[in-house]
């Protein structure tokens, strides 16, 4: 991965067959990151790096295209946090029940410091199971030091919400605040406590925190990814009151290959080119495969021999 500085912004170039230049951490910065696209394009052309395409996205609330470049629409998952009551009343009944259920079953959500105690709790959550959402979980198997380094980024404008059952951390959200925008960088809960609905309680508290800070929007990534029309994550966002808001993403070719790729929409990748029905079918098969692997993992972990070994370790038996 190559990089260069333009107007105080770090530009990274990623990709193999198509080299795409973009502002690093663009989604986590306040305001419109690229106000003068021509300066960025000129600097990239002059730099000793290869890039076929420069891309950048407008930020909410500016949703009308402001530049005369090729574009595609990024569909963000967004909650308008200006009115808590309006958001709550729009929620499906089952979601409101899940928030209340979390409270009845002893889940308490509160703001927490990103200290070693919190990071040990996050490490425990990450290493609970190796597969989540129908695919390998990228944070599984990481040690305390690695997780501490990764979760401590953007500490000057981030907040952590922890969901606790007694003294045990059973879920957390990392929020990044960007003026009138706030965004969820990560939300994950323990599978073992799914019946307590900690994720619903966390999102409910996150909306409240953003409202109190004066944020107007809470963003949770894209509403859907590629041409996939149906996924558990998209359904989770819908049920928790996220709306689909399209925002223009600009595509500026820097080479002939970049121009061809934009013309043929190759920049979307395989998941963005194949029909949605095909993508759904392939990912559904993948999810079933990994779900079977997860079941085998859980059966082996919870076997009597495995529990005996854990008891021996706890008792100090060699």
Short mmCIF file of C-alpha atoms in Angstrom, two decimals, residues 16-298:
data_model
loop_
_atom_site.label_atom_id
_atom_site.label_comp_id
_atom_site.label_asym_id
_atom_site.label_seq_id
_atom_site.Cartn_x
_atom_site.Cartn_y
_atom_site.Cartn_z
CA UNK A 16 -4.07 -5.08 -7.04
CA UNK A 17 -5.57 -5.08 -10.51
CA UNK A 18 -7.17 -1.65 -9.97
CA UNK A 19 -5.21 0.89 -7.89
CA UNK A 20 -7.64 3.12 -6.02
CA UNK A 21 -6.57 6.28 -4.18
CA UNK A 22 -8.65 7.55 -1.27
CA UNK A 23 -8.29 9.68 1.86
CA UNK A 24 -7.30 7.50 4.79
CA UNK A 25 -10.06 7.20 7.42
CA UNK A 26 -12.30 9.43 5.32
CA UNK A 27 -15.44 8.02 6.94
CA UNK A 28 -14.18 8.92 10.41
CA UNK A 29 -13.35 12.59 9.83
CA UNK A 30 -15.56 15.59 10.51
CA UNK A 31 -16.88 17.72 7.67
CA UNK A 32 -16.39 17.44 3.93
CA UNK A 33 -12.90 15.98 3.65
CA UNK A 34 -12.37 16.77 -0.05
CA UNK A 35 -13.47 20.33 -0.84
CA UNK A 36 -11.18 20.88 -3.84
CA UNK A 37 -10.94 17.58 -5.76
CA UNK A 38 -8.69 19.04 -8.47
CA UNK A 39 -5.90 19.71 -5.94
CA UNK A 40 -5.99 16.09 -4.85
CA UNK A 41 -6.03 14.79 -8.42
CA UNK A 42 -3.12 17.06 -9.44
CA UNK A 43 -1.03 15.99 -6.42
CA UNK A 44 -1.66 12.30 -7.06
CA UNK A 45 -0.70 12.67 -10.72
CA UNK A 46 2.55 14.41 -9.79
CA UNK A 47 3.50 11.92 -7.07
CA UNK A 48 5.66 8.92 -7.83
CA UNK A 49 2.84 6.46 -7.18
CA UNK A 50 0.56 4.49 -9.44
CA UNK A 51 -3.16 5.14 -9.03
CA UNK A 52 -5.88 4.38 -11.58
CA UNK A 53 -8.75 6.00 -9.74
CA UNK A 54 -9.37 8.63 -7.06
CA UNK A 55 -12.58 8.32 -5.06
CA UNK A 56 -14.18 10.38 -2.32
CA UNK A 57 -17.60 10.67 -0.74
CA UNK A 58 -19.75 13.58 0.37
CA UNK A 59 -20.80 13.72 3.99
CA UNK A 60 -24.24 14.13 5.48
CA UNK A 61 -26.27 16.26 5.36
CA UNK A 62 -25.04 17.19 1.85
CA UNK A 63 -26.76 14.50 -0.23
CA UNK A 64 -27.17 16.36 -3.55
CA UNK A 65 -24.22 15.95 -5.99
CA UNK A 66 -21.95 19.00 -5.95
CA UNK A 67 -19.35 17.96 -8.55
CA UNK A 68 -19.53 17.01 -12.20
CA UNK A 69 -17.72 13.67 -11.94
CA UNK A 70 -18.80 10.09 -12.44
CA UNK A 71 -20.43 8.85 -9.30
CA UNK A 72 -22.11 5.96 -7.60
CA UNK A 73 -24.38 6.10 -4.57
CA UNK A 74 -23.23 4.90 -1.17
CA UNK A 75 -26.34 3.92 0.80
CA UNK A 76 -25.59 4.72 4.45
CA UNK A 77 -27.51 3.27 7.39
CA UNK A 78 -28.56 6.32 9.41
CA UNK A 79 -30.64 7.17 12.47
CA UNK A 80 -31.70 10.79 12.85
CA UNK A 81 -30.95 11.47 16.50
CA UNK A 82 -32.54 14.91 16.79
CA UNK A 83 -35.74 13.39 18.24
CA UNK A 84 -35.52 10.36 20.56
CA UNK A 85 -39.29 9.94 20.78
CA UNK A 86 -39.73 9.94 17.00
CA UNK A 87 -37.04 7.29 16.56
CA UNK A 88 -38.48 5.14 19.36
CA UNK A 89 -42.04 5.29 18.03
CA UNK A 90 -40.88 4.22 14.56
CA UNK A 91 -39.20 1.09 15.88
CA UNK A 92 -40.92 -2.25 15.27
CA UNK A 93 -42.72 -3.55 18.33
CA UNK A 94 -40.33 -6.52 18.60
CA UNK A 95 -37.33 -4.17 18.89
CA UNK A 96 -38.91 -2.13 21.67
CA UNK A 97 -39.69 -5.41 23.45
CA UNK A 98 -36.05 -6.48 23.10
CA UNK A 99 -34.81 -3.24 24.69
CA UNK A 100 -37.18 -3.75 27.62
CA UNK A 101 -36.24 -7.43 27.83
CA UNK A 102 -32.55 -6.51 28.17
CA UNK A 103 -33.39 -4.31 31.14
CA UNK A 104 -35.60 -6.95 32.78
CA UNK A 105 -32.87 -9.56 32.42
CA UNK A 106 -30.32 -7.44 34.21
CA UNK A 107 -28.42 -5.76 31.36
CA UNK A 108 -27.03 -2.36 32.29
CA UNK A 109 -25.48 -0.12 29.61
CA UNK A 110 -23.19 2.73 30.58
CA UNK A 111 -20.34 4.86 29.27
CA UNK A 112 -16.99 3.32 30.17
CA UNK A 113 -13.36 4.37 29.95
CA UNK A 114 -11.09 2.56 27.52
CA UNK A 115 -8.83 1.27 30.30
CA UNK A 116 -7.18 -2.11 30.80
CA UNK A 117 -10.27 -3.53 32.54
CA UNK A 118 -12.44 -2.61 29.55
CA UNK A 119 -9.91 -4.00 27.09
CA UNK A 120 -9.71 -7.29 28.98
CA UNK A 121 -13.49 -7.50 28.66
CA UNK A 122 -13.30 -6.78 24.92
CA UNK A 123 -10.58 -9.43 24.55
CA UNK A 124 -12.88 -11.92 26.22
CA UNK A 125 -15.73 -11.01 23.85
CA UNK A 126 -13.52 -11.23 20.75
CA UNK A 127 -12.19 -14.63 21.71
CA UNK A 128 -15.54 -16.19 22.59
CA UNK A 129 -16.18 -17.71 19.14
CA UNK A 130 -14.18 -17.78 15.87
CA UNK A 131 -17.16 -17.23 13.53
CA UNK A 132 -19.70 -14.41 13.52
CA UNK A 133 -22.31 -13.37 10.96
CA UNK A 134 -21.61 -16.39 8.79
CA UNK A 135 -17.89 -15.82 8.29
CA UNK A 136 -14.59 -16.01 10.21
CA UNK A 137 -14.38 -13.27 12.84
CA UNK A 138 -11.21 -11.24 12.10
CA UNK A 139 -10.52 -10.35 15.75
CA UNK A 140 -10.68 -13.91 17.09
CA UNK A 141 -7.40 -15.10 18.57
CA UNK A 142 -5.88 -11.64 19.10
CA UNK A 143 -4.04 -11.02 22.35
CA UNK A 144 -4.55 -8.21 24.86
CA UNK A 145 -1.74 -6.02 23.52
CA UNK A 146 -2.97 -6.19 19.92
CA UNK A 147 -6.56 -5.42 20.88
CA UNK A 148 -5.46 -2.53 23.10
CA UNK A 149 -3.54 -0.97 20.23
CA UNK A 150 -6.46 -1.41 17.80
CA UNK A 151 -9.31 -0.18 20.00
CA UNK A 152 -7.38 2.86 21.24
CA UNK A 153 -7.40 4.64 17.85
CA UNK A 154 -9.07 8.07 17.52
CA UNK A 155 -9.23 8.31 21.30
CA UNK A 156 -9.73 12.10 21.22
CA UNK A 157 -13.20 11.77 19.69
CA UNK A 158 -14.39 8.30 20.63
CA UNK A 159 -16.60 6.90 23.39
CA UNK A 160 -17.23 3.37 24.58
CA UNK A 161 -20.55 2.00 25.78
CA UNK A 162 -20.44 -1.24 27.71
CA UNK A 163 -23.33 -3.66 28.30
CA UNK A 164 -22.89 -5.41 31.65
CA UNK A 165 -24.61 -8.35 33.27
CA UNK A 166 -23.48 -8.11 36.85
CA UNK A 167 -19.75 -7.40 36.60
CA UNK A 168 -19.34 -9.17 33.25
CA UNK A 169 -18.95 -7.16 30.05
CA UNK A 170 -21.24 -8.89 27.56
CA UNK A 171 -21.19 -6.35 24.73
CA UNK A 172 -19.81 -2.97 23.68
CA UNK A 173 -20.04 -0.18 21.12
CA UNK A 174 -17.26 2.15 20.04
CA UNK A 175 -18.66 5.49 18.86
CA UNK A 176 -16.72 8.03 16.83
CA UNK A 177 -17.99 11.62 17.07
CA UNK A 178 -17.55 14.01 14.15
CA UNK A 179 -19.41 17.19 14.98
CA UNK A 180 -23.04 16.74 13.95
CA UNK A 181 -22.30 13.16 12.90
CA UNK A 182 -21.56 10.15 15.06
CA UNK A 183 -20.67 6.72 13.73
CA UNK A 184 -20.49 3.19 15.09
CA UNK A 185 -17.02 1.83 14.52
CA UNK A 186 -17.76 -1.50 16.14
CA UNK A 187 -20.56 -3.25 18.00
CA UNK A 188 -20.27 -6.83 19.21
CA UNK A 189 -21.86 -8.87 21.98
CA UNK A 190 -21.35 -12.29 23.49
CA UNK A 191 -23.26 -15.09 21.84
CA UNK A 192 -23.71 -16.75 25.23
CA UNK A 193 -25.86 -13.79 26.35
CA UNK A 194 -27.87 -13.37 23.15
CA UNK A 195 -31.11 -14.08 25.04
CA UNK A 196 -30.56 -10.87 27.04
CA UNK A 197 -30.49 -8.75 23.84
CA UNK A 198 -27.42 -6.65 24.76
CA UNK A 199 -27.02 -5.31 21.20
CA UNK A 200 -30.50 -3.76 21.25
CA UNK A 201 -29.77 -2.17 24.62
CA UNK A 202 -26.45 -0.82 23.36
CA UNK A 203 -28.01 0.79 20.29
CA UNK A 204 -30.77 2.32 22.38
CA UNK A 205 -28.16 3.92 24.65
CA UNK A 206 -26.03 5.01 21.69
CA UNK A 207 -28.93 6.98 20.20
CA UNK A 208 -29.50 8.63 23.58
CA UNK A 209 -25.81 9.57 23.94
CA UNK A 210 -25.66 11.04 20.42
CA UNK A 211 -28.83 13.04 21.05
CA UNK A 212 -27.39 14.45 24.29
CA UNK A 213 -24.21 15.49 22.45
CA UNK A 214 -26.23 17.39 19.85
CA UNK A 215 -25.41 15.02 17.00
CA UNK A 216 -28.00 14.93 14.23
CA UNK A 217 -27.12 11.57 12.70
CA UNK A 218 -25.87 8.19 13.93
CA UNK A 219 -24.30 6.16 11.12
CA UNK A 220 -23.72 2.40 11.10
CA UNK A 221 -21.79 1.77 7.89
CA UNK A 222 -23.64 1.09 4.68
CA UNK A 223 -27.20 -0.17 4.70
CA UNK A 224 -26.20 -3.07 2.51
CA UNK A 225 -22.96 -4.00 0.78
CA UNK A 226 -22.47 -4.63 -2.91
CA UNK A 227 -25.57 -6.03 -4.59
CA UNK A 228 -26.60 -8.08 -1.60
CA UNK A 229 -30.25 -7.33 -0.95
CA UNK A 230 -30.78 -9.37 2.19
CA UNK A 231 -28.46 -10.14 5.08
CA UNK A 232 -28.77 -10.54 8.86
CA UNK A 233 -26.84 -7.29 9.36
CA UNK A 234 -29.13 -5.33 7.03
CA UNK A 235 -32.17 -6.77 8.82
CA UNK A 236 -30.63 -5.84 12.18
CA UNK A 237 -30.20 -2.25 11.00
CA UNK A 238 -33.75 -2.07 9.67
CA UNK A 239 -35.25 -3.41 12.89
CA UNK A 240 -33.30 -0.90 14.95
CA UNK A 241 -34.57 2.12 13.07
CA UNK A 242 -31.75 2.82 10.61
CA UNK A 243 -32.86 4.45 7.36
CA UNK A 244 -31.20 4.02 3.99
CA UNK A 245 -29.79 7.40 2.89
CA UNK A 246 -27.94 7.54 -0.47
CA UNK A 247 -24.89 9.82 -0.59
CA UNK A 248 -22.82 10.47 -3.75
CA UNK A 249 -19.37 8.89 -4.04
CA UNK A 250 -17.26 10.34 -6.85
CA UNK A 251 -15.01 8.34 -9.16
CA UNK A 252 -12.25 10.25 -10.95
CA UNK A 253 -10.21 8.12 -13.41
CA UNK A 254 -6.48 8.88 -13.43
CA UNK A 255 -5.45 6.39 -16.13
CA UNK A 256 -6.96 4.76 -19.20
CA UNK A 257 -7.46 1.59 -17.17
CA UNK A 258 -9.24 3.62 -14.53
CA UNK A 259 -11.53 5.11 -17.18
CA UNK A 260 -12.31 1.64 -18.58
CA UNK A 261 -12.99 0.26 -15.10
CA UNK A 262 -15.43 3.05 -14.27
CA UNK A 263 -17.15 2.67 -17.66
CA UNK A 264 -17.60 -1.08 -17.16
CA UNK A 265 -18.29 -0.68 -13.41
CA UNK A 266 -15.40 -3.00 -12.60
CA UNK A 267 -14.54 -0.83 -9.57
CA UNK A 268 -17.53 -2.37 -7.79
CA UNK A 269 -15.80 -5.73 -7.50
CA UNK A 270 -17.45 -9.12 -8.02
CA UNK A 271 -20.06 -8.59 -5.29
CA UNK A 272 -21.09 -5.32 -6.93
CA UNK A 273 -21.31 -6.74 -10.46
CA UNK A 274 -23.17 -10.00 -9.95
CA UNK A 275 -26.98 -9.86 -9.67
CA UNK A 276 -28.22 -9.52 -6.12
CA UNK A 277 -29.93 -12.92 -6.24
CA UNK A 278 -26.64 -14.64 -7.11
CA UNK A 279 -24.77 -12.78 -4.36
CA UNK A 280 -27.43 -13.71 -1.80
CA UNK A 281 -27.28 -17.38 -2.80
CA UNK A 282 -23.48 -17.60 -2.63
CA UNK A 283 -23.27 -15.81 0.73
CA UNK A 284 -26.12 -17.91 2.12
CA UNK A 285 -24.18 -21.07 1.26
CA UNK A 286 -21.06 -19.60 2.84
CA UNK A 287 -22.98 -18.73 5.99
CA UNK A 288 -24.34 -22.29 6.27
CA UNK A 289 -20.85 -23.72 5.86
CA UNK A 290 -19.40 -21.52 8.61
CA UNK A 291 -22.41 -22.06 10.86
CA UNK A 292 -21.74 -25.81 10.69
CA UNK A 293 -18.10 -25.15 11.54
CA UNK A 294 -19.18 -23.02 14.48
CA UNK A 295 -21.48 -25.79 15.74
CA UNK A 296 -18.57 -28.26 15.63
CA UNK A 297 -16.37 -25.77 17.46
CA UNK A 298 -18.97 -25.26 20.19
#
